[in-house]
Amino acid sequence: MSIIGKLAGPEAPCSEVTSLDCELFPRPWNLEQWGSLSRDRFLLFTWRSQESRLLGFALYGVAPGDDVAHLYKILLRPEYRGMGEAKAFWLAITERLRGRGYASVYLEVESLNHVAIRFYERAGFRHLRRVRSYYSDGGDALMMNLTL
Ligand SMILES: CC(C)(COP(=O)(O)OP(=O)(O)OC[C@H]1O[C@@H](n2cnc3c(N)ncnc32)[C@H](O)[C@@H]1OP(=O)(O)O)[C@@H](O)C(=O)NCCC(=O)NCCS
């Protein structure tokens, strides 16, 4: 198995990232939500090909002085899924987070997103709890945690 992508970031959200989110994320953010991110409150990592094509991204919420990183979004283009790229991306990010002093990652994921849940379980996340009707359309969320 050969890995195509390379990690870049942290970086600022560019239109390439927001367009990919809009096109492919199950619950995309609008530009106002992207614009509301304060500079010291997020970390955005991208996964790019040798030619710098955006293959995916991961967005974390962080707070100064806190060692918990909140995973808001992780996404890979569909043609790069199921082939080890997501794992390589994930391992590269966690190394970067550890290097920055983060001790754990927290996330919520829609309870019907079985592929993502399986991916998180394989990455070592523990299930914390289910929050009923967490999303505006009534969908439940699962809260999960990973010690880095
Ligand atoms: C989340 C994401 C980055 C994971 O990348 P990926 O390449 O799909 O992940 P992998 O294939 O490495 O792992 C997914 C696991 O789910 C399993 N899986 C695949 N299809 C599945 C299905 N329909 N139901 C349950 N599990 C499934 C895979 O078999 C794999 O588990 P395994 O390694 O034990 O076989 C990618 O799916 C994605 O971009 N999804 C869209 C965005 C999203 O939903 N992000 C998460 C919310 S923040």
mmCIF file with all atom_site columns, C-alpha atoms in Angstrom, residues 46-117:
data_model
loop_
_atom_site.group_PDB
_atom_site.id
_atom_site.type_symbol
_atom_site.label_atom_id
_atom_site.label_alt_id
_atom_site.label_comp_id
_atom_site.label_asym_id
_atom_site.label_entity_id
_atom_site.label_seq_id
_atom_site.pdbx_PDB_ins_code
_atom_site.Cartn_x
_atom_site.Cartn_y
_atom_site.Cartn_z
_atom_site.occupancy
_atom_site.B_iso_or_equiv
_atom_site.pdbx_formal_charge
_atom_site.auth_seq_id
_atom_site.auth_comp_id
_atom_site.auth_asym_id
_atom_site.auth_atom_id
_atom_site.pdbx_PDB_model_num
ATOM 1  C CA . THR A 1 46  ? -4.586  19.484 5.269  1.00 0.00 ? 46  THR A CA 1
ATOM 2  C CA . TRP A 1 47  ? -3.577  16.338 3.423  1.00 0.00 ? 47  TRP A CA 1
ATOM 3  C CA . ARG A 1 48  ? -2.113  17.117 0.026  1.00 0.00 ? 48  ARG A CA 1
ATOM 4  C CA . SER A 1 49  ? -0.640  15.245 -2.923 1.00 0.00 ? 49  SER A CA 1
ATOM 5  C CA . GLN A 1 50  ? 2.912   15.884 -4.182 1.00 0.00 ? 50  GLN A CA 1
ATOM 6  C CA . GLU A 1 51  ? 1.358   18.369 -6.618 1.00 0.00 ? 51  GLU A CA 1
ATOM 7  C CA . SER A 1 52  ? -0.325  20.101 -3.664 1.00 0.00 ? 52  SER A CA 1
ATOM 8  C CA . ARG A 1 53  ? -3.840  18.956 -4.591 1.00 0.00 ? 53  ARG A CA 1
ATOM 9  C CA . LEU A 1 54  ? -6.101  18.998 -1.533 1.00 0.00 ? 54  LEU A CA 1
ATOM 10 C CA . LEU A 1 55  ? -7.057  15.388 -0.702 1.00 0.00 ? 55  LEU A CA 1
ATOM 11 C CA . GLY A 1 56  ? -8.624  16.101 2.681  1.00 0.00 ? 56  GLY A CA 1
ATOM 12 C CA . PHE A 1 57  ? -8.551  18.196 5.811  1.00 0.00 ? 57  PHE A CA 1
ATOM 13 C CA . ALA A 1 58  ? -9.119  18.029 9.564  1.00 0.00 ? 58  ALA A CA 1
ATOM 14 C CA . LEU A 1 59  ? -10.342 20.927 11.673 1.00 0.00 ? 59  LEU A CA 1
ATOM 15 C CA . TYR A 1 60  ? -9.901  21.104 15.456 1.00 0.00 ? 60  TYR A CA 1
ATOM 16 C CA . GLY A 1 61  ? -11.231 23.555 17.990 1.00 0.00 ? 61  GLY A CA 1
ATOM 17 C CA . VAL A 1 62  ? -8.698  24.446 20.674 1.00 0.00 ? 62  VAL A CA 1
ATOM 18 C CA . ALA A 1 63  ? -8.574  26.801 23.627 1.00 0.00 ? 63  ALA A CA 1
ATOM 19 C CA . PRO A 1 64  ? -5.432  28.537 24.878 1.00 0.00 ? 64  PRO A CA 1
ATOM 20 C CA . GLY A 1 65  ? -4.234  26.772 28.033 1.00 0.00 ? 65  GLY A CA 1
ATOM 21 C CA . ASP A 1 66  ? -6.307  23.625 27.419 1.00 0.00 ? 66  ASP A CA 1
ATOM 22 C CA . ASP A 1 67  ? -4.700  20.353 26.362 1.00 0.00 ? 67  ASP A CA 1
ATOM 23 C CA . VAL A 1 68  ? -7.880  18.908 24.810 1.00 0.00 ? 68  VAL A CA 1
ATOM 24 C CA . ALA A 1 69  ? -8.336  19.301 21.041 1.00 0.00 ? 69  ALA A CA 1
ATOM 25 C CA . HIS A 1 70  ? -11.931 19.134 19.812 1.00 0.00 ? 70  HIS A CA 1
ATOM 26 C CA . LEU A 1 71  ? -12.206 17.489 16.399 1.00 0.00 ? 71  LEU A CA 1
ATOM 27 C CA . TYR A 1 72  ? -14.847 19.397 14.436 1.00 0.00 ? 72  TYR A CA 1
ATOM 28 C CA . LYS A 1 73  ? -14.339 17.766 11.054 1.00 0.00 ? 73  LYS A CA 1
ATOM 29 C CA . ILE A 1 74  ? -12.204 15.268 9.216  1.00 0.00 ? 74  ILE A CA 1
ATOM 30 C CA . LEU A 1 75  ? -12.747 14.547 5.565  1.00 0.00 ? 75  LEU A CA 1
ATOM 31 C CA . LEU A 1 76  ? -11.018 12.775 2.709  1.00 0.00 ? 76  LEU A CA 1
ATOM 32 C CA . ARG A 1 77  ? -12.069 12.882 -0.920 1.00 0.00 ? 77  ARG A CA 1
ATOM 33 C CA . PRO A 1 78  ? -14.088 9.689  -1.609 1.00 0.00 ? 78  PRO A CA 1
ATOM 34 C CA . GLU A 1 79  ? -11.563 8.318  -4.103 1.00 0.00 ? 79  GLU A CA 1
ATOM 35 C CA . TYR A 1 80  ? -8.906  8.210  -1.323 1.00 0.00 ? 80  TYR A CA 1
ATOM 36 C CA . ARG A 1 81  ? -11.053 6.445  1.276  1.00 0.00 ? 81  ARG A CA 1
ATOM 37 C CA . GLY A 1 82  ? -10.732 2.832  2.345  1.00 0.00 ? 82  GLY A CA 1
ATOM 38 C CA . MET A 1 83  ? -7.082  2.592  1.274  1.00 0.00 ? 83  MET A CA 1
ATOM 39 C CA . GLY A 1 84  ? -5.032  3.602  4.311  1.00 0.00 ? 84  GLY A CA 1
ATOM 40 C CA . GLU A 1 85  ? -4.778  7.321  3.515  1.00 0.00 ? 85  GLU A CA 1
ATOM 41 C CA . ALA A 1 86  ? -7.110  8.246  6.373  1.00 0.00 ? 86  ALA A CA 1
ATOM 42 C CA . LYS A 1 87  ? -4.995  6.283  8.842  1.00 0.00 ? 87  LYS A CA 1
ATOM 43 C CA . ALA A 1 88  ? -1.765  7.893  7.591  1.00 0.00 ? 88  ALA A CA 1
ATOM 44 C CA . PHE A 1 89  ? -3.393  11.344 7.782  1.00 0.00 ? 89  PHE A CA 1
ATOM 45 C CA . TRP A 1 90  ? -4.650  10.606 11.276 1.00 0.00 ? 90  TRP A CA 1
ATOM 46 C CA . LEU A 1 91  ? -1.259  9.348  12.547 1.00 0.00 ? 91  LEU A CA 1
ATOM 47 C CA . ALA A 1 92  ? 0.505   12.411 11.120 1.00 0.00 ? 92  ALA A CA 1
ATOM 48 C CA . ILE A 1 93  ? -1.987  14.744 12.822 1.00 0.00 ? 93  ILE A CA 1
ATOM 49 C CA . THR A 1 94  ? -1.806  13.029 16.209 1.00 0.00 ? 94  THR A CA 1
ATOM 50 C CA . GLU A 1 95  ? 1.990   13.241 16.125 1.00 0.00 ? 95  GLU A CA 1
ATOM 51 C CA . ARG A 1 96  ? 1.666   16.982 15.427 1.00 0.00 ? 96  ARG A CA 1
ATOM 52 C CA . LEU A 1 97  ? -0.889  17.390 18.257 1.00 0.00 ? 97  LEU A CA 1
ATOM 53 C CA . ARG A 1 98  ? 1.312   15.522 20.742 1.00 0.00 ? 98  ARG A CA 1
ATOM 54 C CA . GLY A 1 99  ? 4.233   17.712 19.710 1.00 0.00 ? 99  GLY A CA 1
ATOM 55 C CA . ARG A 1 100 ? 2.099   20.763 20.535 1.00 0.00 ? 100 ARG A CA 1
ATOM 56 C CA . GLY A 1 101 ? 1.329   19.379 24.005 1.00 0.00 ? 101 GLY A CA 1
ATOM 57 C CA . TYR A 1 102 ? -2.223  18.110 23.481 1.00 0.00 ? 102 TYR A CA 1
ATOM 58 C CA . ALA A 1 103 ? -3.183  15.191 25.731 1.00 0.00 ? 103 ALA A CA 1
ATOM 59 C CA . SER A 1 104 ? -6.516  14.138 24.274 1.00 0.00 ? 104 SER A CA 1
ATOM 60 C CA . VAL A 1 105 ? -9.000  14.560 21.425 1.00 0.00 ? 105 VAL A CA 1
ATOM 61 C CA . TYR A 1 106 ? -12.719 14.896 21.910 1.00 0.00 ? 106 TYR A CA 1
ATOM 62 C CA . LEU A 1 107 ? -15.396 14.647 19.209 1.00 0.00 ? 107 LEU A CA 1
ATOM 63 C CA . GLU A 1 108 ? -19.045 14.185 18.493 1.00 0.00 ? 108 GLU A CA 1
ATOM 64 C CA . VAL A 1 109 ? -20.203 12.213 15.478 1.00 0.00 ? 109 VAL A CA 1
ATOM 65 C CA . GLU A 1 110 ? -23.619 11.483 14.061 1.00 0.00 ? 110 GLU A CA 1
ATOM 66 C CA . SER A 1 111 ? -24.759 8.081  15.347 1.00 0.00 ? 111 SER A CA 1
ATOM 67 C CA . LEU A 1 112 ? -25.578 6.903  11.800 1.00 0.00 ? 112 LEU A CA 1
ATOM 68 C CA . ASN A 1 113 ? -22.144 7.735  10.388 1.00 0.00 ? 113 ASN A CA 1
ATOM 69 C CA . HIS A 1 114 ? -20.959 4.135  10.712 1.00 0.00 ? 114 HIS A CA 1
ATOM 70 C CA . VAL A 1 115 ? -17.839 4.515  8.581  1.00 0.00 ? 115 VAL A CA 1
ATOM 71 C CA . ALA A 1 116 ? -16.554 7.442  10.656 1.00 0.00 ? 116 ALA A CA 1
ATOM 72 C CA . ILE A 1 117 ? -17.437 5.708  13.951 1.00 0.00 ? 117 ILE A CA 1
#
